[in-house]
Short mmCIF file of C-alpha atoms in Angstrom, two decimals:
data_model
loop_
_atom_site.label_atom_id
_atom_site.label_comp_id
_atom_site.label_asym_id
_atom_site.label_seq_id
_atom_site.Cartn_x
_atom_site.Cartn_y
_atom_site.Cartn_z
CA ASP A 1391 0.00 0.00 0.00
CA GLY A 1392 1.16 3.52 -0.74
CA GLY A 1393 1.75 5.89 2.10
CA ILE A 1394 4.05 8.07 4.14
CA THR A 1395 6.50 6.52 6.58
CA GLN A 1396 8.00 8.55 9.38
CA SER A 1397 10.75 7.16 11.55
CA PRO A 1398 11.51 6.80 14.30
CA LYS A 1399 8.21 6.97 16.18
CA TYR A 1400 9.98 8.26 19.30
CA LEU A 1401 13.30 10.12 19.43
CA PHE A 1402 15.34 11.54 22.25
CA ARG A 1403 17.87 14.33 21.88
CA LYS A 1404 20.70 15.26 24.16
CA GLU A 1405 21.66 18.89 24.70
CA GLY A 1406 23.80 20.18 21.82
CA GLN A 1407 23.01 17.26 19.57
CA ASN A 1408 21.58 17.33 16.05
CA VAL A 1409 18.97 14.71 15.23
CA THR A 1410 17.34 13.78 11.93
CA LEU A 1411 13.73 12.74 11.43
CA SER A 1412 13.02 10.59 8.41
CA CYS A 1413 10.07 10.97 6.05
CA GLU A 1414 9.61 8.72 3.02
CA GLN A 1415 6.63 8.51 0.66
CA ASN A 1416 5.82 6.07 -2.12
CA LEU A 1417 2.79 7.98 -3.41
CA ASN A 1418 4.76 9.65 -6.22
CA HIS A 1419 3.81 13.00 -4.70
CA ASP A 1420 5.62 16.14 -5.80
CA ALA A 1421 5.32 18.25 -2.67
CA MET A 1422 6.33 17.41 0.89
CA TYR A 1423 5.89 19.30 4.15
CA TRP A 1424 7.03 19.31 7.76
CA TYR A 1425 4.76 20.53 10.54
CA ARG A 1426 5.36 20.87 14.23
CA GLN A 1427 2.55 20.27 16.73
CA ASP A 1428 2.62 21.62 20.28
CA PRO A 1429 -0.24 21.40 22.79
CA GLY A 1430 -2.70 24.23 22.18
CA GLN A 1431 -0.82 25.46 19.11
CA GLY A 1432 -2.22 23.41 16.30
CA LEU A 1433 0.17 22.52 13.47
CA ARG A 1434 2.77 25.02 12.34
CA LEU A 1435 4.77 24.81 9.14
CA ILE A 1436 8.53 24.32 9.41
CA TYR A 1437 9.61 23.74 5.80
CA TYR A 1438 8.09 22.57 2.56
CA SER A 1439 9.35 21.44 -0.83
CA GLN A 1440 7.48 21.46 -4.11
CA ILE A 1441 10.18 19.84 -6.24
CA VAL A 1442 13.47 18.00 -5.80
CA ASN A 1443 16.42 20.17 -4.75
CA ASP A 1444 14.18 23.06 -3.79
CA PHE A 1445 12.51 23.98 -0.50
CA GLN A 1446 11.04 26.98 1.29
CA LYS A 1447 11.01 28.07 4.90
CA GLY A 1448 7.78 28.00 6.81
CA ASP A 1449 6.73 30.06 9.81
CA ILE A 1450 9.09 28.41 12.32
CA ALA A 1451 12.16 27.32 10.32
CA GLU A 1452 14.79 28.62 12.76
CA GLY A 1453 16.81 25.77 14.26
CA TYR A 1454 15.76 23.30 11.56
CA SER A 1455 17.20 22.22 8.22
CA VAL A 1456 15.94 19.99 5.40
CA SER A 1457 17.09 18.44 2.15
CA ARG A 1458 15.21 17.11 -0.86
CA GLU A 1459 17.66 15.06 -2.90
CA LYS A 1460 15.05 12.52 -3.94
CA LYS A 1461 11.38 12.89 -4.71
CA GLU A 1462 10.50 10.22 -2.16
CA SER A 1463 12.44 11.59 0.79
CA PHE A 1464 12.35 14.80 2.85
CA PRO A 1465 14.40 14.44 6.04
CA LEU A 1466 14.23 17.07 8.77
CA THR A 1467 17.24 17.86 10.95
CA VAL A 1468 16.63 19.43 14.33
CA THR A 1469 19.82 21.28 15.11
CA SER A 1470 21.28 22.30 18.45
CA ALA A 1471 20.16 25.84 17.64
CA GLN A 1472 16.55 24.78 18.21
CA LYS A 1473 16.27 25.44 21.94
CA ASN A 1474 12.83 23.96 22.47
CA PRO A 1475 12.58 20.93 20.19
CA THR A 1476 10.20 18.86 22.30
CA ALA A 1477 7.12 18.42 20.11
CA PHE A 1478 5.26 16.09 17.79
CA TYR A 1479 6.47 16.32 14.19
CA LEU A 1480 4.25 15.48 11.23
CA CYS A 1481 5.33 14.99 7.64
CA ALA A 1482 2.86 15.32 4.77
CA SER A 1483 2.86 15.09 0.99
CA SER A 1484 0.61 16.00 -1.92
CA LYS A 1485 0.47 15.75 -5.70
CA LEU A 1486 0.96 18.83 -7.82
CA GLY A 1487 -2.51 20.22 -8.33
CA THR A 1488 -3.75 22.87 -10.69
CA ALA A 1489 -7.43 22.82 -11.47
CA VAL A 1490 -8.24 20.33 -8.76
CA ASP A 1491 -7.11 20.50 -5.18
CA GLN A 1492 -4.76 17.72 -4.18
CA PRO A 1493 -5.22 16.91 -0.50
CA GLN A 1494 -2.30 16.40 1.80
CA HIS A 1495 -1.59 12.93 3.16
CA PHE A 1496 0.05 12.70 6.57
CA GLY A 1497 2.50 10.30 8.17
CA ASP A 1498 1.99 8.94 11.68
CA GLY A 1499 4.42 11.41 13.25
CA THR A 1500 7.57 11.42 15.37
CA ARG A 1501 7.58 12.43 19.03
CA LEU A 1502 10.85 14.20 19.89
CA SER A 1503 11.88 14.74 23.49
CA ILE A 1504 14.87 16.27 25.26
CA LEU A 1505 16.94 14.02 27.52
CA ALA B 482 -0.74 36.15 5.64
CA GLN B 483 -3.74 33.96 6.15
CA THR B 484 -4.90 33.03 9.64
CA VAL B 485 -7.38 30.48 10.94
CA THR B 486 -9.15 30.87 14.27
CA GLN B 487 -10.96 28.20 16.23
CA SER B 488 -12.54 29.92 19.21
CA GLN B 489 -13.64 26.79 21.06
CA PRO B 490 -10.68 24.96 22.67
CA GLU B 491 -13.01 22.24 23.99
CA MET B 492 -16.50 21.03 23.22
CA SER B 493 -18.61 18.13 24.40
CA VAL B 494 -21.67 16.41 22.99
CA GLN B 495 -23.98 13.63 24.06
CA GLU B 496 -23.88 10.49 21.98
CA ALA B 497 -26.42 10.64 19.10
CA GLU B 498 -26.75 14.42 19.41
CA THR B 499 -25.50 17.12 17.02
CA VAL B 500 -22.58 19.45 17.61
CA THR B 501 -21.15 22.37 15.64
CA LEU B 502 -17.50 23.38 15.71
CA SER B 503 -16.65 26.94 14.72
CA CYS B 504 -13.91 28.21 12.46
CA THR B 505 -13.20 31.64 11.03
CA TYR B 506 -10.37 32.64 8.73
CA ASP B 507 -8.80 35.75 7.37
CA THR B 508 -7.60 36.09 3.79
CA SER B 509 -7.51 38.60 0.98
CA GLU B 510 -7.63 35.86 -1.66
CA SER B 511 -10.77 34.93 -3.53
CA ASP B 512 -9.87 31.37 -4.43
CA TYR B 513 -8.90 28.87 -1.77
CA TYR B 514 -9.79 25.58 -0.10
CA LEU B 515 -10.96 24.87 3.42
CA PHE B 516 -10.63 21.62 5.34
CA TRP B 517 -11.56 19.94 8.57
CA TYR B 518 -9.10 17.34 9.87
CA LYS B 519 -9.70 14.93 12.73
CA GLN B 520 -6.85 13.81 15.00
CA PRO B 521 -7.82 10.93 17.32
CA PRO B 522 -5.60 9.86 20.25
CA SER B 523 -3.46 7.88 17.80
CA ARG B 524 -2.31 11.32 16.49
CA GLN B 525 -3.08 10.31 12.90
CA MET B 526 -4.42 13.21 10.80
CA ILE B 527 -7.61 12.22 9.00
CA LEU B 528 -9.28 14.42 6.40
CA VAL B 529 -12.95 14.77 7.32
CA ILE B 530 -14.29 17.16 4.73
CA ARG B 531 -13.17 19.87 2.33
CA GLN B 532 -14.77 22.84 0.61
CA GLU B 533 -13.76 24.76 -2.50
CA ALA B 534 -14.33 28.48 -2.01
CA TYR B 535 -15.79 28.93 -5.49
CA LYS B 536 -18.56 26.44 -4.74
CA GLN B 537 -21.73 27.85 -3.19
CA GLN B 538 -22.99 24.47 -2.09
CA ASN B 539 -21.91 23.30 1.34
CA ALA B 540 -19.91 20.07 1.39
CA THR B 541 -21.34 16.97 3.04
CA GLU B 542 -19.76 13.64 3.93
CA ASN B 543 -22.18 11.26 5.63
CA ARG B 544 -22.74 12.63 9.17
CA PHE B 545 -20.38 15.56 8.62
CA SER B 546 -21.43 18.78 6.92
CA VAL B 547 -20.15 22.31 6.78
CA ASN B 548 -21.75 25.74 6.83
CA PHE B 549 -19.55 27.84 4.55
CA GLN B 550 -20.23 31.57 4.71
CA LYS B 551 -17.71 33.15 2.34
CA ALA B 552 -18.60 36.77 3.01
CA ALA B 553 -18.34 36.22 6.75
CA LYS B 554 -15.21 34.06 6.31
CA SER B 555 -16.77 31.37 8.43
CA PHE B 556 -16.49 27.59 8.00
CA SER B 557 -18.21 25.59 10.73
CA LEU B 558 -18.40 21.80 10.97
CA LYS B 559 -21.60 20.05 12.00
CA ILE B 560 -21.43 16.48 13.25
CA SER B 561 -24.81 14.75 13.35
CA ASP B 562 -25.68 11.61 15.33
CA SER B 563 -22.40 11.88 17.26
CA GLN B 564 -20.61 8.63 17.99
CA LEU B 565 -17.99 7.72 20.58
CA GLY B 566 -15.47 7.36 17.77
CA ASP B 567 -15.92 11.03 16.90
CA ALA B 568 -14.02 12.03 20.06
CA ALA B 569 -10.83 13.70 18.84
CA MET B 570 -9.07 16.97 18.15
CA TYR B 571 -10.54 18.75 15.15
CA PHE B 572 -8.49 21.18 13.11
CA CYS B 573 -9.77 23.67 10.62
CA ALA B 574 -7.30 24.42 7.82
CA TYR B 575 -6.95 26.82 4.90
CA ARG B 576 -5.03 26.39 1.67
CA SER B 577 -4.49 28.97 -1.02
CA ALA B 578 -5.46 27.98 -4.53
CA MET B 579 -2.58 29.96 -5.96
CA SER B 580 -0.25 28.04 -8.27
CA GLY B 581 1.75 25.17 -6.92
CA ASN B 582 1.25 23.19 -3.75
CA THR B 583 0.82 25.72 -1.02
CA PRO B 584 0.97 24.48 2.57
CA LEU B 585 -1.98 24.26 4.92
CA VAL B 586 -2.59 26.93 7.55
CA PHE B 587 -4.16 25.37 10.64
CA GLY B 588 -6.24 26.65 13.50
CA LYS B 589 -5.29 25.69 17.04
CA GLY B 590 -7.90 22.97 17.22
CA THR B 591 -11.01 22.03 19.16
CA ARG B 592 -11.00 18.99 21.44
CA LEU B 593 -14.32 17.19 21.12
CA SER B 594 -15.52 14.82 23.83
CA VAL B 595 -18.47 12.50 23.27
CA ILE B 596 -20.45 11.52 26.34
CA ALA B 597 -22.12 8.11 26.37
#
């Protein structure tokens, strides 16, 4: 079955450490997104990418980095510059839509915590 | 920038009754899409219903329907015959219909409890 796979499900980060969250999709979707979810905050956009080798910052990109070397993959690195990384991270993808809206499909998320 | 506001952090409903969740949004665009997503305790994001702004008719999906008031920039979700499985966080979201795949803008969510 096609879908979006996020790994790991749970991740712990030590102070000063960079960690990378994986997001892979086999839906042949063009666009991919990373959202952060905090209690009472809803989902906020970190980064998104519409095509390979191109990505744009979202509302809360500071302390994060991404790459899009392959269409299927959009890993998110939480750097040591992100001082409050504890949150639930959701990856999503969608087809390129023009006349018809292409809904976003979501992965099951990664819970990141500080040790 | 577009914003989405959900003014009810928590709501509750008796099983089999009807409940309406509110959502307002702010945009200067004329063409866009609106969505309601459900997030149960499993944290999975499930698309409940969507509405194209150019369509006058309100969207309906089984027990879920919306009241879309474009001039008032309001997009409420009505859940009829509420079931225990409807208990979840509900997020209202906006997406521009401008070219390309624009990201979703989410409200802060409404936690719905269903009382047996």
